[in-house]
Coordinates of C-alpha atoms and ligand atoms in Angstrom, one line a residue:
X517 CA 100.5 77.4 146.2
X518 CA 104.0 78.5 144.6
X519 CA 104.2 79.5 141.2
X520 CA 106.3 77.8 139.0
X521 CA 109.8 78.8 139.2
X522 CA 109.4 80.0 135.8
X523 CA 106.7 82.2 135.8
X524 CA 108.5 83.6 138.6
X525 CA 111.0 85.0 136.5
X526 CA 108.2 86.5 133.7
X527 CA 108.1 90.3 134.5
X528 CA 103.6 91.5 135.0
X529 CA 103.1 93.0 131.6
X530 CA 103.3 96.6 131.8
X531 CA 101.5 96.8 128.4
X532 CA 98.5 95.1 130.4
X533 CA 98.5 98.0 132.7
X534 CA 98.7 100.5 129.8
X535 CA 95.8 99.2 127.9
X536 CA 93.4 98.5 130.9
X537 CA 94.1 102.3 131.6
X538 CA 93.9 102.7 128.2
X539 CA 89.8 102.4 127.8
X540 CA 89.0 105.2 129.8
X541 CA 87.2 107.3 127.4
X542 CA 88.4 110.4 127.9
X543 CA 92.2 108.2 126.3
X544 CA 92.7 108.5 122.4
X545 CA 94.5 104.7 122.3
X546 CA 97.3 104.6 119.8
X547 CA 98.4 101.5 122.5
X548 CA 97.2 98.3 121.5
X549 CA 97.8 96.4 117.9
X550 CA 94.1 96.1 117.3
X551 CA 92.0 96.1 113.9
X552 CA 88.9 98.2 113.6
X553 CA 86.1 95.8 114.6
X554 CA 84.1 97.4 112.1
X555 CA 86.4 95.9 109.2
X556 CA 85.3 92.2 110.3
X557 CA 83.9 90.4 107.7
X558 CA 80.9 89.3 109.3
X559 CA 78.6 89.6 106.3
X560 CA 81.1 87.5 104.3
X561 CA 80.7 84.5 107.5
X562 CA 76.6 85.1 107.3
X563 CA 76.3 82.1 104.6
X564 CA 78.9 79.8 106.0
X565 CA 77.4 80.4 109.6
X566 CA 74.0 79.4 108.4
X567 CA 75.6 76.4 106.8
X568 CA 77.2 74.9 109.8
X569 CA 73.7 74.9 111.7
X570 CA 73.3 72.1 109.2
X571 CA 76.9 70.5 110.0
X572 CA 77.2 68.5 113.4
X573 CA 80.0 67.2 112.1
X574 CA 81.9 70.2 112.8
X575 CA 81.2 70.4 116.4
X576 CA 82.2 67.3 117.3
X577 CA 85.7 66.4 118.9
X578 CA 88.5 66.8 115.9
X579 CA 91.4 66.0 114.8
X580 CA 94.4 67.7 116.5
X581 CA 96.1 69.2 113.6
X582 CA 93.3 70.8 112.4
X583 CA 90.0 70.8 109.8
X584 CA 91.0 68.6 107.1
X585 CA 89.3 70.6 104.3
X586 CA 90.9 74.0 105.5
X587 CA 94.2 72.3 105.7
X588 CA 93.7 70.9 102.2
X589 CA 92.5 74.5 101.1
X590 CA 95.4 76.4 102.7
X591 CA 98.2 74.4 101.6
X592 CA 97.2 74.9 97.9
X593 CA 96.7 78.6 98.9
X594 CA 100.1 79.1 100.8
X595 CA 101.5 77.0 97.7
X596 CA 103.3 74.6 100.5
X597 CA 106.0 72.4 99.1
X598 CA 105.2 69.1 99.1
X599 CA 107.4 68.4 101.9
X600 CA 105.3 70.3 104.1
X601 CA 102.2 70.4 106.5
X602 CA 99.6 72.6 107.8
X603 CA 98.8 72.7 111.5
X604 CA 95.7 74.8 112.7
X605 CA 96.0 76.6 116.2
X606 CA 94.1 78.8 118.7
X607 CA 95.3 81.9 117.0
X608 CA 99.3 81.8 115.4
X609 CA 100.7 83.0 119.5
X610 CA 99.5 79.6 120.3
X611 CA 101.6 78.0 117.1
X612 CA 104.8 80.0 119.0
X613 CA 104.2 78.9 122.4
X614 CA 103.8 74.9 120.8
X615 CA 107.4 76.1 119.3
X616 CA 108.8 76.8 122.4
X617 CA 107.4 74.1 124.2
X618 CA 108.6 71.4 121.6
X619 CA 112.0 72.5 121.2
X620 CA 113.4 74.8 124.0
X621 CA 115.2 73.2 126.9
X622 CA 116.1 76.1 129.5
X623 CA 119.1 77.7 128.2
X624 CA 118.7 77.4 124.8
X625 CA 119.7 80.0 123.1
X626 CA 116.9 81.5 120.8
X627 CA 118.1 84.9 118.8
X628 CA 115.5 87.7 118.4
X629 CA 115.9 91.2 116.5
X630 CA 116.3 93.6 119.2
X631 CA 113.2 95.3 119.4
X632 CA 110.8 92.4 119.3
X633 CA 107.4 90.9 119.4
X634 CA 106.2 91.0 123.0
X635 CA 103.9 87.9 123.3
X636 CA 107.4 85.9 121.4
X637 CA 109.3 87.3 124.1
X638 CA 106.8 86.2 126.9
X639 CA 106.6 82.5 125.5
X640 CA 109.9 82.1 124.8
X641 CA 110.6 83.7 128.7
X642 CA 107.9 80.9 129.9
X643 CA 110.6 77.9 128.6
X644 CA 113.7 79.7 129.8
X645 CA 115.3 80.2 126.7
X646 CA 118.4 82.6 126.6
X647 CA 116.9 85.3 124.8
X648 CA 120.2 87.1 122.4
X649 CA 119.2 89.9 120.3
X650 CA 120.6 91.6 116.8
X651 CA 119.9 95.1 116.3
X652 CA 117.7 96.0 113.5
X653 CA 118.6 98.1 111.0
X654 CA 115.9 99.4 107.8
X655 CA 116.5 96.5 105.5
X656 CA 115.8 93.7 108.6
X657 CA 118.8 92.4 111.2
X658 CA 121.7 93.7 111.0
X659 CA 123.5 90.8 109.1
X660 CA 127.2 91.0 110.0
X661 CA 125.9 90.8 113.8
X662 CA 123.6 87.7 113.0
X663 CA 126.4 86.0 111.8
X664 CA 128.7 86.3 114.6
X665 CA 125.5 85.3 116.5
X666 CA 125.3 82.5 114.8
X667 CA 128.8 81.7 114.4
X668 CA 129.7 82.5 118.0
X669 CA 126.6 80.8 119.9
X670 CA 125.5 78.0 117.7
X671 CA 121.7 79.3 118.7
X672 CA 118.8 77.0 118.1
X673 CA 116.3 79.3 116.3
X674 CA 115.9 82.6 115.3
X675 CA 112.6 84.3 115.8
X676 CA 111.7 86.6 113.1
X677 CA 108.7 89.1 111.8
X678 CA 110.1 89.8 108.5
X679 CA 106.8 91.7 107.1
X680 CA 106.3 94.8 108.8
X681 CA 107.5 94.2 112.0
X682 CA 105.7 94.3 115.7
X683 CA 106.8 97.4 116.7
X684 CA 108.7 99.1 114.4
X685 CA 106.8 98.5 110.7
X686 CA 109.9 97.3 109.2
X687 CA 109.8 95.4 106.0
X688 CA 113.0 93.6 105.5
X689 CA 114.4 93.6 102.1
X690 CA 114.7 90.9 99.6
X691 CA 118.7 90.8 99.8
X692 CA 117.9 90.7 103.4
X693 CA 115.4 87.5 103.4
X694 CA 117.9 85.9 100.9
X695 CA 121.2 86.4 103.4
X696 CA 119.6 85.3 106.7
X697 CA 118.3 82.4 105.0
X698 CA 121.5 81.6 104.0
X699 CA 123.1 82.0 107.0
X700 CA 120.2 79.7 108.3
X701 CA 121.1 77.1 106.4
X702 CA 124.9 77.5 106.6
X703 CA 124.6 77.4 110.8
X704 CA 122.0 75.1 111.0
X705 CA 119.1 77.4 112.6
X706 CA 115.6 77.0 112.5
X707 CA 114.0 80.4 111.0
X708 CA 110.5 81.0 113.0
X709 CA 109.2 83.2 110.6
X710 CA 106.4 85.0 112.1
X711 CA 103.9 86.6 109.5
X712 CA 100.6 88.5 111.0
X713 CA 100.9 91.5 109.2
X714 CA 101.8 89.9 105.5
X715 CA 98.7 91.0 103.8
X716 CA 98.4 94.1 105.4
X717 CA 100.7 96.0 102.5
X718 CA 99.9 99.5 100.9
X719 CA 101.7 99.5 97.7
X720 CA 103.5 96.9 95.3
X721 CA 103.9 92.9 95.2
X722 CA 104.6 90.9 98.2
X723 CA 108.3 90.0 98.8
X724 CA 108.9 86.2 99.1
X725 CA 109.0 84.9 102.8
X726 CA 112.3 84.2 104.4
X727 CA 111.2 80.8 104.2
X728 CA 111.1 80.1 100.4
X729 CA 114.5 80.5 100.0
X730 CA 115.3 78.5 103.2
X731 CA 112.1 75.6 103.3
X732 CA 113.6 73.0 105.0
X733 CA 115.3 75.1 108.0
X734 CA 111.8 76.7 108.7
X735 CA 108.6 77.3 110.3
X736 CA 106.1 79.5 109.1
X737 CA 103.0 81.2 111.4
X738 CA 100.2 82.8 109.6
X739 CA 97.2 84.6 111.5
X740 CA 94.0 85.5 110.1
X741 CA 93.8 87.7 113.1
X742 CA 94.4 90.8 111.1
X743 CA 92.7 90.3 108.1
X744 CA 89.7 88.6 109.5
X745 CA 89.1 88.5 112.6
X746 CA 91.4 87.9 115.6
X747 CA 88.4 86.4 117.6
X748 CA 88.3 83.4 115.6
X749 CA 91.4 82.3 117.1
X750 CA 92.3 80.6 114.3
X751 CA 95.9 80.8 113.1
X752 CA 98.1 78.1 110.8
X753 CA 102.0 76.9 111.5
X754 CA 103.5 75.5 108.4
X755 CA 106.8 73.6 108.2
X756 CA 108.5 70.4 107.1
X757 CA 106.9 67.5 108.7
X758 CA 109.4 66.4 110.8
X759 CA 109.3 69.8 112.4
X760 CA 105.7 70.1 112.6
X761 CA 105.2 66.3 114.5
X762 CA 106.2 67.2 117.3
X763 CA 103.9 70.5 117.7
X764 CA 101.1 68.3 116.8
X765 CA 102.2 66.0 120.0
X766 CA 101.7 68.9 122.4
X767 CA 98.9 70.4 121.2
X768 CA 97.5 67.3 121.9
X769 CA 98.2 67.5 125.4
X770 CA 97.4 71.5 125.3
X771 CA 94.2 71.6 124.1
X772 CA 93.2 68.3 121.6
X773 CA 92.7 70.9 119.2
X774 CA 91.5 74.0 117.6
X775 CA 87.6 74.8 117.4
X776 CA 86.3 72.8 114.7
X777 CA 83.6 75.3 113.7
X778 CA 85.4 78.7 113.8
X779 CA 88.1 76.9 111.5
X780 CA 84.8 75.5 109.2
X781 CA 83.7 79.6 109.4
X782 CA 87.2 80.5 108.4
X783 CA 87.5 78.4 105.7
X784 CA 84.3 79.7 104.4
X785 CA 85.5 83.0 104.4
X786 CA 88.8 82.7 102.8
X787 CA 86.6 80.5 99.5
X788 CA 83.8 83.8 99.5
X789 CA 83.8 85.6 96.1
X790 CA 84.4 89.0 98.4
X791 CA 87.4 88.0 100.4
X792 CA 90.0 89.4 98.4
X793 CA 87.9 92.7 97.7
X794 CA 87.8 92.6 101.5
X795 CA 91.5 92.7 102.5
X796 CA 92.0 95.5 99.3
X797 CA 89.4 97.1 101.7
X798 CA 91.4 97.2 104.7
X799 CA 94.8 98.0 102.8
X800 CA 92.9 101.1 102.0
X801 CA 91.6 102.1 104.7
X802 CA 94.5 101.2 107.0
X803 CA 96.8 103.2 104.2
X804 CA 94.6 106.1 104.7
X805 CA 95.0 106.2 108.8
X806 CA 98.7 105.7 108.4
X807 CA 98.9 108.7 106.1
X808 CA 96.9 111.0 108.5
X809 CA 99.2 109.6 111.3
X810 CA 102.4 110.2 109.1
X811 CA 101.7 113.4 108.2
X812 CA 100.4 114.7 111.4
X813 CA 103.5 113.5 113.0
X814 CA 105.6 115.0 111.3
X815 CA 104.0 118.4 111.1
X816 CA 103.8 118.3 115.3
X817 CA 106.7 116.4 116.6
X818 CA 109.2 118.5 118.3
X819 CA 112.5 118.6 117.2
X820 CA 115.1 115.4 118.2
X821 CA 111.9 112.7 117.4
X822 CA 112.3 110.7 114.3
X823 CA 109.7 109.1 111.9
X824 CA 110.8 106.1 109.7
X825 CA 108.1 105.7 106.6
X826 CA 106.2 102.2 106.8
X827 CA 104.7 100.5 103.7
X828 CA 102.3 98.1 105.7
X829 CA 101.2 96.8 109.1
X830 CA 99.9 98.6 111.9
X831 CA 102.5 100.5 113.7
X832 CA 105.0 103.2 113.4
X833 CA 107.9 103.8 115.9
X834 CA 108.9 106.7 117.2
X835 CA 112.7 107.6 118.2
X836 CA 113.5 109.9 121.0
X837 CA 116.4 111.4 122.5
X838 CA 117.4 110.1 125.7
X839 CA 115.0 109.7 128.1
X840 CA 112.6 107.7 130.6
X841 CA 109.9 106.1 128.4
X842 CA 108.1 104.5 131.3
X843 CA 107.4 108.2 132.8
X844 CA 106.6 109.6 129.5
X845 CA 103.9 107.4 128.5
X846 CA 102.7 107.7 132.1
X847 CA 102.4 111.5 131.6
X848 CA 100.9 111.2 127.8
X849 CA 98.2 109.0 129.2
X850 CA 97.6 112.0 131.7
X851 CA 97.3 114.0 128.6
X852 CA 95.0 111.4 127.0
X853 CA 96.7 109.3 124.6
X854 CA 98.0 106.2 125.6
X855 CA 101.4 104.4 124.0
X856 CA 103.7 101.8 124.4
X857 CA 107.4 102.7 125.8
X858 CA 110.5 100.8 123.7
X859 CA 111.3 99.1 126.8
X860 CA 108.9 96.6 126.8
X861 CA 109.8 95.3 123.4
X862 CA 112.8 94.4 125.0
X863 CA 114.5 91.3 126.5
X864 CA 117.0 93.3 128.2
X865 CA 115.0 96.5 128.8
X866 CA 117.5 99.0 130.0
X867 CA 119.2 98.1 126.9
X868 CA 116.4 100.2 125.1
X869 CA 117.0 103.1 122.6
X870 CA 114.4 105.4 124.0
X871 CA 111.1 105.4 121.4
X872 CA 107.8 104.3 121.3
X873 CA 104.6 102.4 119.6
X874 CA 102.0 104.2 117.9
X875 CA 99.3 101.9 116.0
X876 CA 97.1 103.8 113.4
X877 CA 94.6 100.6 112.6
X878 CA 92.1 101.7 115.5
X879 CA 91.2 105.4 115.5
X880 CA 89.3 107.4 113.5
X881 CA 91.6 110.1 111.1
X882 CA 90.1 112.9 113.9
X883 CA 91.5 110.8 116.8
X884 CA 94.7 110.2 115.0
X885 CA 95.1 114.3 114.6
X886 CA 93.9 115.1 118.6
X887 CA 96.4 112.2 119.7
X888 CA 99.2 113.8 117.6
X889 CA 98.1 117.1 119.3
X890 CA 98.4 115.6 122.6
X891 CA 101.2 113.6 122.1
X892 CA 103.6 116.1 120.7
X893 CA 102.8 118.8 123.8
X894 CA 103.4 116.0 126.2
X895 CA 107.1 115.6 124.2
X896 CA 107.8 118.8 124.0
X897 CA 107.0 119.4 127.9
X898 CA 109.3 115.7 128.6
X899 CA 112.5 116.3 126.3
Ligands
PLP599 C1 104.2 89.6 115.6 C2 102.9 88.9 116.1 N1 102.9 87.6 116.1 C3 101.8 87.0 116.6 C4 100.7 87.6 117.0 C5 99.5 86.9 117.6 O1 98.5 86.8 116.6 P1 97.2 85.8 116.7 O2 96.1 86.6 116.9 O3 97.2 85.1 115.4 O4 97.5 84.8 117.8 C6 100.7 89.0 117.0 C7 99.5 89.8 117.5 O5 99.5 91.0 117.6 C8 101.9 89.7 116.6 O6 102.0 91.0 116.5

């Protein structure tokens, strides 16, 4: 049978080759974006787990936009205006792909900060959307270019990670958030704010979302994926109703909706005494990995490679001069650490600045130091 024409055009995911090669053993990964399984909360779900044995409620069918209770919790929690509703997903990629589905006709044009989230690039590719891109500077896009964007293309969204960005680590700045939410509102764009890595931050207070100085001209995705557990596959989207209808309307016809139970278990979670001790947990112990990563880097990296400081999130992004990224991390998994070229966070990958992902969240401060080692010879050998 044909695949649709669509799919047709999605490129096989290289970074699905690179992490199946990835668990060989004798591979330090620095590859994938996943959290240590050891930081999962599990003894936090023991008491809500026991409860739902008691609950049959819960596993019956549900209602489509999620678990009542946890909706009601998370609003208050997310302080949601009260123009707005909570949706529950299957993890917050399936709250993007609902996005897509609901609002993307082929050719629309959807803007993107150039690089970007891979999975937002794949489900955006999936509806056909013309994918433009801004380049990203330290503070978040690079304004002037968004507003010519914007002025120039009349796009219908603009897909963002504003908190310690999916691959690079970049926090945008709060003159940043407050001018593209501007411009949001002045060019009537939808801001997909995408926020996985919010509470993952090492030092000071949170900067407001994009959203809250733009609420009506946005969608919000939250995940619990990092700071709990991405197996629950429980993730929220948050909006004004009128945007959110429409999701609930396909998820209907995707999947009638989200496990019931895992979003009961999450919800018991988030109300435990030892939650927030919990994520204060992983800020430290992810802090600590990114400082043995940090440091190592930059006593081994060959001359030419750049570091940018992170203050949060998983990843840091390395810059290279000139070269084929592809090969490299070809050869570096030869060498035994495995890492994701700048290509593939691309939509238009021979438009890539040559660099790549490291993530720090899922290796021991020993395997951070022996994948530096290995990392910088392979560089020094490549460029
Ligand atoms: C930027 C970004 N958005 C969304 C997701 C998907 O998260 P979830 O597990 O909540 O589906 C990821 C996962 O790595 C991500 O990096």
């Amino acid at each position: 049978m044909e695949i649709a024409k669509s799919l047709q055009q999605t490129p096989s995911s290289y970074i699905r080759e690179i992490l199946a090669a990835a668990s060989d053993k004798n591979v330090i990964s620095l590859a994938g974006g996943l959290p240590d399984e050891k930081t999962f909360p599990i003894d936090l779900m023991k008491p809500t787990l026991e409860t739902l044995s008691e609950m049959p409620e819960v596993f019956q069918y549900g209602a489509t936009a999620g678990y009542t209770p946890l909706l009601n919790f998370l609003t208050d929690y997310f302080q949601l205006p009260d123009t707005h509703i909570a949706m529950a997903c299957t993890g917050s990629q399936q709250g993007l792909d609902l996005i897509a589905r609901a609002y993307v006709n082929p050719g629309d044009k959807v803007v993107m900060e150039a690089p970007s989230y891979l999975g937002a690039m794949q489900v955006f590719g999936l509806v056909q959307a013309d994918i433009v891109t801004v380049p990203q500077t330290e503070f978040g896009p690079d304004i002037e270019a968004l507003r010519t964007v914007f002025y120039e293309q009349s796009p219908k969204m603009f897909y963002a990670v504003p908190d310690f960005h999916n691959p690079t680590g970049v926090c945008w700045s709060l003159e940043t958030r407050k001018q593209v939410a501007a411009l949001c509102e002045q060019y009537n764009v939808a801001l997909i704010e995408d926020a996985p890595y919010r509470e993952l931050r090492f030092s000071g207070e949170a900067i407001p979302l994009v959203s809250d100085f733009c609420p009506q001209h946005s969608i919000v995705l939250r995940s619990f994926s990092k700071i709990a557990s991405p197996g629950l596959r429980v993730g929220i989207v948050s909006g004004k109703r009128s945007y959110l209808e429409p999701l609930i309307k396909i998820k209907q016809g995707a999947d009638l909706h989200s496990s019931v139970p895992m979003q009961a278990l999450l919800l018991g979670l988030l109300k435990h005494d030892n939650f927030d001790y919990h994520i204060d947990t992983i800020r430290t112990l992810y802090k600590s990995r990114y400082e043995t990563l940090y440091s190592e880097l930059q006593d081994k990296l060959p001359e030419g490679c750049e570091i940018k400081p992170v203050d949060g999130g998983m990843f840091v992004w390395v810059t290279l001069p000139s070269c084929d990224t592809f090969k490299l991390a070809k050869e570096l998994l030869k060498d035994g650490v495995a890492v994701v070229p700048s290509p593939v966070f691309y939509p238009q990958p021979e438009a890539a600045k040559a660099a790549l992902r490291l993530n720090f969240t899922n290796a021991t401060p020993t395997e951070l130091a022996e994948a530096v080692s290995r990392l910088a010879s392979g560089l020094a050998k490549a460029i």
